[in-house]
Amino acid sequence: MPVSFTQPDVGSRVERRLTVFLETWRAPVADPDVEAAYQLLSDFILNGGKRVRPQLCYWGWRGAGGEDCEEIITAAAALELCHAGLLIHDDIMDGSELRRGRSTVHRSLAGRYDRPGAQAFGQAGGILLGTLSLAWSDTLLSSCQVDPHRLRAAHHLFDAMRTEVISGQYLDILAQLRSGATVEEALTVIRFKTAKYTVERPLQIGGALAGASMGQLESYSRFGLPLGEAFQLRDDVLGTFGAESETGKSALDDLREGKHTVLFAHAVRNASPAQLRHLRTWHGNSGLTEERADEVRQILRDTGALAQVEHMIEERVREAVTALASAHIEPRAANALAILADRLAHRTR
């Protein structure tokens, strides 16, 4: 049966659960600046976002036989708190100005104070608020009143997920210090930073909470890893070729930062000497203009890098859908996951 991207209203239910949770965790200090920081964090958590991980957690639960209930919404909302904290930290590391079409948290904090040290304060404050959101994710998941044995199994997966995504992020920033990542190295970053964190583990966490068998958890892995890779490959394409009005982020950020994506690695592998010099000059150059960025984008097209990445996305979607077809999970969940697979891989924002 056809379902919408957020069927059955998982996104708005997660939003309501987060709203209630955040109301109970107000600033413990009666200081207007601290209260404003807590409000900024709450606004960031509640405003925008695709709620991908909560939806996958929900369908992981339903696929393993879990009935619709508020406990899975609580667990799904915990994943969104984790994601918010990691995004805040990611924006600090990337020096990003925008997230979801608004100022990033650390920029918003810095903008509150017109005095020396405001930028450093914004970064430090952002680190603290991101860490707070990560701590809250543990609090919320622990409050999920399912069978304690199942909750322990899910929490183990949650811990593994956070270890993996931090390791992937570390590999990502290491690549910027090294001479440049190969396609294979860039794919390793994708697997740990995004594929496991965005798709595989949320599915498995939902499944574990519902008492999924080992075979079901393995099916979620066979489906989740290729889909997660396709998701990040699409993200890399949008980060370079996407419209800011759609993505909410500047299409210059990844190029200025010098992100060693699979897209860039393919271009380096196939570039002529002149193209390679141009890429080395402007990729990672903070003075990159829109005109020079267009030249870099053209090289990504001319070397076949863009076409290769699009092909890789389609290959991974097919692999995920094939794995899903043989998975022993509830049919309604399988149908919802198939639709999500298509939409996550072919999104425009």
XYZ file of C-alpha atoms in Angstrom:
349
model
C 0.000 0.000 0.000
C 1.333 3.501 -0.741
C 2.660 5.434 2.241
C 3.864 8.999 2.609
C 7.436 9.885 3.563
C 6.428 10.350 7.212
C 3.689 7.693 7.397
C 2.227 7.057 9.920
C 2.888 10.621 11.075
C 6.157 9.629 12.777
C 7.739 13.049 12.224
C 5.055 15.081 13.997
C 4.782 12.531 16.815
C 8.533 12.707 17.373
C 8.238 16.503 17.337
C 5.598 16.416 20.079
C 7.663 14.000 22.171
C 10.721 16.224 21.857
C 8.683 19.281 22.800
C 7.465 17.633 26.007
C 10.959 16.399 26.834
C 12.553 19.814 26.314
C 9.892 21.450 28.478
C 11.015 19.230 31.360
C 14.694 20.093 30.878
C 14.787 23.844 31.220
C 17.923 25.764 32.191
C 18.737 24.944 35.847
C 20.384 28.373 36.297
C 18.290 31.555 36.576
C 20.480 33.508 34.199
C 18.906 35.119 31.119
C 21.879 34.277 28.878
C 21.852 30.624 29.943
C 18.096 30.484 29.420
C 18.539 32.002 25.966
C 21.129 29.344 25.101
C 18.763 26.563 26.155
C 16.029 28.140 24.040
C 18.386 28.320 21.055
C 19.132 24.614 21.445
C 15.439 23.759 21.729
C 14.643 25.783 18.620
C 17.404 24.043 16.687
C 16.162 20.608 17.729
C 12.524 21.352 16.910
C 12.868 23.447 13.736
C 13.446 21.542 10.539
C 15.227 18.326 9.748
C 14.000 15.333 7.767
C 13.654 13.057 10.833
C 15.202 10.240 8.797
C 16.639 8.308 11.736
C 13.440 8.358 13.805
C 11.452 7.073 10.824
C 13.908 4.243 10.221
C 13.925 3.372 13.926
C 10.126 3.227 13.870
C 10.004 0.948 10.816
C 12.770 -1.237 12.276
C 10.468 -1.746 15.255
C 7.392 -2.420 13.090
C 9.349 -4.757 10.810
C 10.246 -6.927 13.819
C 6.610 -7.155 14.880
C 6.344 -4.173 17.205
C 2.933 -2.524 17.454
C 2.439 1.200 17.026
C 2.899 2.841 20.450
C 4.456 5.837 22.157
C 7.448 3.908 23.477
C 8.958 3.546 20.010
C 8.319 7.249 19.399
C 10.318 7.994 22.565
C 13.230 5.878 21.317
C 13.030 7.440 17.870
C 13.074 10.932 19.399
C 16.247 10.022 21.306
C 17.989 9.457 17.974
C 17.009 12.960 16.895
C 18.598 14.462 20.026
C 21.791 12.572 19.238
C 21.682 13.822 15.662
C 21.150 17.438 16.729
C 24.193 17.340 18.991
C 26.392 15.865 16.274
C 25.186 18.423 13.723
C 26.075 21.308 16.038
C 29.582 19.919 16.476
C 29.894 19.204 12.741
C 29.008 22.803 11.882
C 31.719 24.065 14.241
C 34.322 21.780 12.658
C 33.230 22.813 9.160
C 32.977 26.522 9.986
C 29.472 26.496 8.477
C 27.353 29.631 8.517
C 24.003 28.034 7.681
C 22.066 24.951 8.657
C 18.513 24.368 7.425
C 18.466 27.882 6.001
C 19.261 29.505 9.370
C 22.377 30.561 11.216
C 24.206 27.647 12.771
C 24.097 27.385 16.560
C 27.662 28.572 17.139
C 27.165 31.552 14.791
C 23.921 32.450 16.550
C 25.662 32.380 19.924
C 28.520 34.536 18.651
C 26.059 37.002 17.134
C 24.544 37.727 20.533
C 27.702 39.492 21.711
C 29.357 42.392 19.899
C 32.704 42.235 21.629
C 36.168 40.650 21.279
C 36.118 36.925 21.819
C 32.548 36.477 20.587
C 33.563 34.017 17.854
C 35.540 31.836 20.262
C 32.650 32.026 22.710
C 30.226 30.898 20.013
C 32.334 27.842 19.222
C 32.807 26.932 22.890
C 29.129 27.457 23.609
C 28.180 25.366 20.591
C 30.372 22.505 21.823
C 28.608 22.627 25.178
C 25.108 22.744 23.701
C 25.901 19.928 21.278
C 27.218 17.834 24.161
C 24.091 18.609 26.166
C 21.888 17.342 23.340
C 23.965 14.161 23.141
C 23.590 13.638 26.906
C 19.844 14.176 26.638
C 19.643 11.465 23.966
C 20.824 8.940 26.565
C 18.306 10.265 29.077
C 15.401 9.935 26.661
C 16.330 6.477 25.361
C 16.731 5.206 28.927
C 13.198 6.363 29.722
C 11.747 4.102 27.017
C 9.704 1.601 29.011
C 10.135 -1.573 27.030
C 11.411 -4.897 28.292
C 14.736 -4.179 30.122
C 16.584 -6.921 28.231
C 15.505 -5.459 24.889
C 16.371 -1.942 26.029
C 19.882 -3.083 26.992
C 20.337 -4.650 23.551
C 19.156 -1.447 21.881
C 21.388 0.688 24.085
C 24.384 -1.428 23.108
C 23.615 -0.677 19.446
C 23.144 3.006 20.312
C 26.589 3.069 21.952
C 28.125 1.319 18.941
C 26.462 3.830 16.607
C 27.961 6.803 18.426
C 31.413 5.210 18.503
C 31.208 4.531 14.773
C 30.020 7.985 13.736
C 32.698 9.732 15.811
C 35.342 7.450 14.291
C 34.013 8.260 10.827
C 34.099 11.975 11.564
C 37.686 11.647 12.783
C 38.643 9.891 9.560
C 36.930 12.697 7.649
C 38.985 15.449 9.266
C 42.152 13.347 8.976
C 41.624 13.184 5.204
C 41.956 16.966 5.028
C 45.452 16.784 6.546
C 46.617 13.957 4.349
C 47.467 14.210 0.675
C 43.920 13.337 -0.348
C 41.579 10.419 0.088
C 41.218 7.716 -2.547
C 37.769 6.543 -3.594
C 38.142 3.537 -1.299
C 39.200 5.691 1.670
C 36.343 8.113 1.061
C 33.912 5.179 1.013
C 35.254 4.020 4.390
C 34.462 7.461 5.813
C 30.962 7.253 4.344
C 30.333 3.823 5.832
C 31.193 4.872 9.381
C 30.183 8.516 9.372
C 26.851 8.089 7.611
C 25.759 4.632 6.427
C 25.842 2.902 9.788
C 24.740 5.961 11.726
C 21.922 7.121 9.454
C 20.318 3.874 8.307
C 21.738 0.596 9.635
C 21.848 1.346 13.363
C 18.509 3.217 13.635
C 16.802 0.227 11.971
C 18.584 -2.194 14.274
C 17.831 -0.144 17.392
C 14.127 -0.178 16.565
C 14.341 -3.870 15.785
C 16.172 -4.708 19.029
C 13.549 -2.854 21.062
C 10.898 -5.062 19.435
C 12.878 -8.260 20.095
C 14.152 -8.771 16.536
C 15.889 -12.035 15.720
C 19.550 -12.055 14.722
C 18.436 -12.792 11.161
C 16.224 -9.707 11.100
C 19.029 -7.520 12.461
C 21.356 -8.878 9.771
C 18.706 -8.125 7.128
C 18.565 -4.539 8.369
C 22.329 -4.373 7.948
C 22.240 -5.755 4.393
C 19.582 -3.193 3.499
C 20.897 -0.301 5.599
C 24.557 -0.149 4.646
C 24.144 0.279 0.863
C 21.212 2.656 1.363
C 23.231 4.690 3.873
C 26.078 4.941 1.386
C 23.649 6.072 -1.323
C 22.244 8.658 1.094
C 25.688 10.164 1.733
C 26.715 10.057 -1.919
C 23.556 12.038 -2.699
C 24.448 14.409 0.131
C 27.882 14.962 -1.429
C 26.302 15.744 -4.798
C 23.863 18.191 -3.195
C 26.684 19.758 -1.169
C 28.426 20.736 -4.414
C 25.633 21.030 -6.996
C 22.551 21.666 -4.842
C 20.616 24.930 -4.606
C 20.940 26.718 -1.257
C 17.208 27.473 -1.368
C 16.578 23.714 -1.358
C 19.353 22.369 0.867
C 19.515 25.210 3.413
C 23.330 25.214 3.123
C 25.747 27.041 0.866
C 26.963 24.984 -2.098
C 30.400 26.540 -1.499
C 30.915 25.059 1.998
C 32.158 21.593 0.999
C 34.453 22.997 -1.699
C 35.908 25.718 0.538
C 36.421 23.267 3.349
C 38.152 20.841 0.993
C 36.004 17.821 1.807
C 37.536 14.674 0.361
C 34.339 13.161 -0.954
C 33.973 10.210 -3.317
C 32.960 12.784 -5.924
C 36.250 14.653 -5.552
C 38.300 11.433 -5.347
C 36.853 10.258 -8.673
C 37.702 13.623 -10.243
C 41.307 13.466 -8.997
C 41.653 9.916 -10.333
C 40.480 10.905 -13.835
C 41.690 14.518 -14.150
C 44.178 15.761 -16.723
C 47.273 17.531 -15.334
C 45.673 20.938 -15.990
C 42.396 19.910 -14.368
C 44.254 18.466 -11.400
C 46.176 21.724 -10.873
C 42.899 23.648 -10.924
C 41.316 21.271 -8.423
C 44.337 21.450 -6.119
C 44.313 25.251 -6.294
C 40.655 25.824 -5.469
C 39.471 22.773 -3.543
C 39.908 23.721 0.115
C 40.629 27.369 -0.724
C 38.752 29.712 1.642
C 38.878 32.396 -1.061
C 36.827 30.289 -3.481
C 34.327 32.428 -5.386
C 31.140 31.283 -7.079
C 32.841 31.728 -10.457
C 35.757 29.476 -9.473
C 33.337 27.017 -7.884
C 31.514 26.738 -11.196
C 34.836 25.879 -12.836
C 35.436 23.144 -10.254
C 31.925 21.813 -10.797
C 32.559 21.682 -14.545
C 35.698 19.630 -13.955
C 33.655 17.245 -11.800
C 31.319 16.824 -14.776
C 34.024 16.643 -17.453
C 36.066 13.990 -15.617
C 32.954 11.846 -15.322
C 33.035 12.083 -11.513
C 29.429 13.233 -11.229
C 28.195 10.486 -13.562
C 30.196 7.870 -11.672
C 28.719 8.902 -8.338
C 25.204 8.879 -9.763
C 25.892 5.343 -10.998
C 27.166 4.335 -7.553
C 23.975 5.677 -5.978
C 21.794 3.609 -8.302
C 23.894 0.480 -7.695
C 23.494 0.834 -3.945
C 19.769 1.463 -4.120
C 19.348 -1.714 -6.171
C 21.451 -3.648 -3.662
C 19.367 -2.321 -0.760
C 16.033 -3.099 -2.443
C 17.217 -6.607 -3.340
C 18.212 -7.228 0.280
C 14.863 -5.908 1.455
C 12.966 -8.270 -0.854
C 14.475 -11.291 0.898
C 14.216 -9.923 4.455
C 11.828 -11.700 6.832
C 10.099 -8.611 8.181
C 6.510 -7.422 8.313
C 5.213 -6.574 4.800
C 3.946 -3.096 5.700
C 7.369 -2.156 7.069
C 9.111 -3.584 3.998
C 6.872 -1.486 1.766
C 7.541 1.678 3.772
C 11.304 1.038 3.713
C 11.289 0.515 -0.054
C 9.633 3.905 -0.538
C 12.040 5.539 1.906
C 14.988 4.025 0.029
C 13.914 5.664 -3.210
C 13.212 9.034 -1.622
C 16.380 9.192 0.461
C 18.596 8.403 -2.518
C 16.868 10.739 -4.966
C 16.071 13.721 -2.737
C 16.817 17.328 -3.705
C 17.451 18.672 -0.212
